[in-house]
PDB file of C-alpha atoms in Angstrom:
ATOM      1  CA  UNK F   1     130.038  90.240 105.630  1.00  0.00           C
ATOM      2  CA  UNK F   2     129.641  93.489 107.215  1.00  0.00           C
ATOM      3  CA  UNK F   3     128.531  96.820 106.181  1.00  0.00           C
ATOM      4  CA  UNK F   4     125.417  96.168 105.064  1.00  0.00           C
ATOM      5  CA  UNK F   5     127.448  93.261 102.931  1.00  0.00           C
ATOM      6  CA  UNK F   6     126.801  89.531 102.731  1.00  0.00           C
ATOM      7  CA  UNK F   7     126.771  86.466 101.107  1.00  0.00           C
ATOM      8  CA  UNK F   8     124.441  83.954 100.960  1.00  0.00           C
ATOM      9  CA  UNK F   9     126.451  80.420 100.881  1.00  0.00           C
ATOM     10  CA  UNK F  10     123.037  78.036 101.637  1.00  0.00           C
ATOM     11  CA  UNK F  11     119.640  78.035 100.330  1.00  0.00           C
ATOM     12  CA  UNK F  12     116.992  75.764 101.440  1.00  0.00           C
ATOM     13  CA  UNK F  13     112.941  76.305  99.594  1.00  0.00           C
ATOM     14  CA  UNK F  14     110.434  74.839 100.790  1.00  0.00           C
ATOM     15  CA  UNK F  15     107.893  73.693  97.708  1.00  0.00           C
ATOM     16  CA  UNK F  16     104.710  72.265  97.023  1.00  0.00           C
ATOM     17  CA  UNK F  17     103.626  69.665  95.265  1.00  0.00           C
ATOM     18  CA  UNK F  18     101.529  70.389  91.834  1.00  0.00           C
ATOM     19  CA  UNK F  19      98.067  70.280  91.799  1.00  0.00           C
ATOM     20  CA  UNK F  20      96.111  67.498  89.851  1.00  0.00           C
ATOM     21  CA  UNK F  21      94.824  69.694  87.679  1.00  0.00           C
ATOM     22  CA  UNK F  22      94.894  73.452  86.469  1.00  0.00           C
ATOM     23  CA  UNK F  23      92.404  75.610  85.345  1.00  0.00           C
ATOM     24  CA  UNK F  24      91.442  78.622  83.752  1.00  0.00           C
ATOM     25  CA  UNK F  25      88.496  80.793  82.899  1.00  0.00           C
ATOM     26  CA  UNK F  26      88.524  83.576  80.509  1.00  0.00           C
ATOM     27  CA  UNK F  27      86.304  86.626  78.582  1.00  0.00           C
ATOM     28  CA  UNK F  28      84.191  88.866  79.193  1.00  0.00           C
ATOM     29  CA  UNK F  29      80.476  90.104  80.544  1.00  0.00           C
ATOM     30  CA  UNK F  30      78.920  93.713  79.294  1.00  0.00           C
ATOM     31  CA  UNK F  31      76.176  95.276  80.616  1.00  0.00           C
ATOM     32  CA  UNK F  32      73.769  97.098  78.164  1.00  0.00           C
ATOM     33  CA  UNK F  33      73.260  99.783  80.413  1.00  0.00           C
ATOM     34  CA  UNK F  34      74.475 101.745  84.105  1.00  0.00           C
ATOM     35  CA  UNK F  35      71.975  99.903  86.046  1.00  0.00           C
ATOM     36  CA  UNK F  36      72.561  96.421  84.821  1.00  0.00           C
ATOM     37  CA  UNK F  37      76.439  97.003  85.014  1.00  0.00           C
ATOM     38  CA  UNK F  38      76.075  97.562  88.488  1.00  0.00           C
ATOM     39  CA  UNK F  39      73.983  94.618  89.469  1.00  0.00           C
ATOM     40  CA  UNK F  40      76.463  92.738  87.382  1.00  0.00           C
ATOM     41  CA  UNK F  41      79.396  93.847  89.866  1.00  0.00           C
ATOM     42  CA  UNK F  42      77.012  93.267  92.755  1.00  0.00           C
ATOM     43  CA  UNK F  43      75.905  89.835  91.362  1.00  0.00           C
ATOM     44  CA  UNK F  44      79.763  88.829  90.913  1.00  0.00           C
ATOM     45  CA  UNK F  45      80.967  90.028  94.428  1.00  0.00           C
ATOM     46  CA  UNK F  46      78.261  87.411  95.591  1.00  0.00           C
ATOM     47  CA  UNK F  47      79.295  84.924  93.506  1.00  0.00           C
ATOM     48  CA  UNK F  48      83.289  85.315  94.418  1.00  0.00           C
ATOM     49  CA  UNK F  49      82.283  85.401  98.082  1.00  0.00           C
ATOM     50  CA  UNK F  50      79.902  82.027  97.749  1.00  0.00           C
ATOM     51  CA  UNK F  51      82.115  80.034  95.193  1.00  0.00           C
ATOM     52  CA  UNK F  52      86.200  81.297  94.414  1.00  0.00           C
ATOM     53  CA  UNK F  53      86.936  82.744  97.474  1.00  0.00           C
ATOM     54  CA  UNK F  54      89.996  81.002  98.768  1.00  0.00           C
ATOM     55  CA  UNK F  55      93.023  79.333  97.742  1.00  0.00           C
ATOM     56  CA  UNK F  56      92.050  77.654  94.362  1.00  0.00           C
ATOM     57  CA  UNK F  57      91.158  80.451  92.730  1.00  0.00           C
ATOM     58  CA  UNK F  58      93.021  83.983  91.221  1.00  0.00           C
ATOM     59  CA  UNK F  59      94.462  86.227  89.474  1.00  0.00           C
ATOM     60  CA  UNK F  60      92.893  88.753  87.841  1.00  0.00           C
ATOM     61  CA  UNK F  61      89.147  90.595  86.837  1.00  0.00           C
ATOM     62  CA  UNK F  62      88.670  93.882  85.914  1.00  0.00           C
ATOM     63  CA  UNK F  63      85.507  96.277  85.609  1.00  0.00           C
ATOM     64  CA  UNK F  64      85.566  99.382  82.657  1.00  0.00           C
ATOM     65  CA  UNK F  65      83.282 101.617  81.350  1.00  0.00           C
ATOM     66  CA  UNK F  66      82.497 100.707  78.193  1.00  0.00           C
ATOM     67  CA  UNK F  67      78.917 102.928  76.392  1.00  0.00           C
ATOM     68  CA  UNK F  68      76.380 102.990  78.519  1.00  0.00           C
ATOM     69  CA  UNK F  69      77.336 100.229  80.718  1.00  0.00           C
ATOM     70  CA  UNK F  70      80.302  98.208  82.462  1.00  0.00           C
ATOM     71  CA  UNK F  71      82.693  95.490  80.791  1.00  0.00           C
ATOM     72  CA  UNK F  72      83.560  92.979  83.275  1.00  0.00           C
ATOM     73  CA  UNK F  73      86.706  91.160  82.049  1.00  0.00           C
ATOM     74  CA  UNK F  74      87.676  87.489  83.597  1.00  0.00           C
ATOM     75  CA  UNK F  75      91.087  86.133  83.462  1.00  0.00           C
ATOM     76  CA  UNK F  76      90.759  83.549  86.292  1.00  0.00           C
ATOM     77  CA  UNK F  77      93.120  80.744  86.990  1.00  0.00           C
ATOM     78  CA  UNK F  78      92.461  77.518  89.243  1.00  0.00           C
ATOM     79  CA  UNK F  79      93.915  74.536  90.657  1.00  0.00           C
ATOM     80  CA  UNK F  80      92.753  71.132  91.253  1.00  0.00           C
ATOM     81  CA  UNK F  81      89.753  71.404  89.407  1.00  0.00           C
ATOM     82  CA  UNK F  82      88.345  69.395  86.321  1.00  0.00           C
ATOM     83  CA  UNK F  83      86.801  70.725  83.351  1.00  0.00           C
ATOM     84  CA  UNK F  84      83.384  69.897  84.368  1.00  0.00           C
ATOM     85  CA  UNK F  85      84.255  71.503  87.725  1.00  0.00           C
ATOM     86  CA  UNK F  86      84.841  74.737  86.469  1.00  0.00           C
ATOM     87  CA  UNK F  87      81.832  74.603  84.543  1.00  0.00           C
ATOM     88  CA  UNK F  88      79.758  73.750  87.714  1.00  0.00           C
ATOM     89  CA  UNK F  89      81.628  76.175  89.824  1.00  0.00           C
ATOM     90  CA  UNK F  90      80.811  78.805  87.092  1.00  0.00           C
ATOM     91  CA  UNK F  91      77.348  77.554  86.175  1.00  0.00           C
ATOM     92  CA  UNK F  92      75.157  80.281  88.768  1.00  0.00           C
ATOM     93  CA  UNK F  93      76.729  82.954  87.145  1.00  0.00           C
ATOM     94  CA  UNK F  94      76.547  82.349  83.675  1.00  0.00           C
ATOM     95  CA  UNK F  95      73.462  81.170  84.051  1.00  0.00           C
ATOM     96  CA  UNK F  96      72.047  84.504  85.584  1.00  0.00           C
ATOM     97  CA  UNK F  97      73.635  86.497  82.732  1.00  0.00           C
ATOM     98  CA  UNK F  98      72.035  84.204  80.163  1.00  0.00           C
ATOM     99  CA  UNK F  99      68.330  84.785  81.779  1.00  0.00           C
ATOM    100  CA  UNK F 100      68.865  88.305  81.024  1.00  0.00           C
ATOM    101  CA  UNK F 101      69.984  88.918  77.247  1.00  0.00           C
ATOM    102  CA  UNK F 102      68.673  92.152  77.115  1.00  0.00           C
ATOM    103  CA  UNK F 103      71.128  92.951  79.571  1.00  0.00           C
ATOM    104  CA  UNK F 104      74.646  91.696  78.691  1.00  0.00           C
ATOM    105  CA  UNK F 105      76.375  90.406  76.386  1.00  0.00           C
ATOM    106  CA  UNK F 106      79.215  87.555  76.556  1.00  0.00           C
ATOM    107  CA  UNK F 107      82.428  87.258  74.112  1.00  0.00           C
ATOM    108  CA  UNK F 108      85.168  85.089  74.270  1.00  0.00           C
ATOM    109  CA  UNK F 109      84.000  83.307  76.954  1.00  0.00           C
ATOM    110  CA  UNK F 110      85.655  80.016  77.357  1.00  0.00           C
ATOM    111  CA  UNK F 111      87.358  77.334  79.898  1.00  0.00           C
ATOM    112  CA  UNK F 112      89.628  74.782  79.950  1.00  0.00           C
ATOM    113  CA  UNK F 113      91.440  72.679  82.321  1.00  0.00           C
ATOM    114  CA  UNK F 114      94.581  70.454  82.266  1.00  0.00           C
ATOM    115  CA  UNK F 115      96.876  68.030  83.916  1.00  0.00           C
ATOM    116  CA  UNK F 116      99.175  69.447  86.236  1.00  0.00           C
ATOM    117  CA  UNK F 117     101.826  67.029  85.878  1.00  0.00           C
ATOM    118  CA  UNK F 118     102.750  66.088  81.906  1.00  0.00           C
ATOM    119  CA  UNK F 119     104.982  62.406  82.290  1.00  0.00           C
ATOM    120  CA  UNK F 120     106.962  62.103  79.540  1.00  0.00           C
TER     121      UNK F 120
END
């Protein structure tokens, strides 16, 4: 082509093989007031740097306003890591919102993690 014009007449991608397993970790954490909310968005930028930074973990989590206090919503999505995995990887952070129930609150908090490869 010319002009700005062409076509493309070959196409090579380069893939990846599928993990052994994906993952995913959803819901949310609400602080009961200002102060708590923002040692709850301290407390997870810590616990993102020490345990999901890097390739097997993403997407997406969000911090609102919600009353007096923050909502921190989770929709986070893994590879190559087993149920009990994901609950161990997880396990300092719910753990330091459950020593504090005066604090937050937790709803639809849940996990789950499955084959990446389905034979038929």
């Amino acid at each position: 082509g010319g002009h700005g014009f062409g076509v493309v007449v070959s196409l090579t991608v380069r893939t990846h093989p599928l993990p052994e397993y994906f993952g995913v970790v959803n819901g949310q954490i609400i602080s009961n007031d200002q102060q708590s909310g923002e040692e709850l968005v301290k407390k997870f930028l810590d616990f993102y740097k020490e345990n999901l930074m890097g390739p097997d973990w993403g997407e997406q989590v969000g911090f609102y306003p919600q009353g007096n206090g923050i909502r921190m919503e989770l929709s986070m999505v893994a590879a190559n890591f087993t149920q009990e995995e994901i609950v161990k990887t997880w396990s300092p952070l719910a753990e330091w919102v459950q020593q504090r129930p005066n604090d937050f609150t937790t709803t639809d908090w849940s996990s789950l993690s499955i084959p990446g490869k389905w034979e038929y």
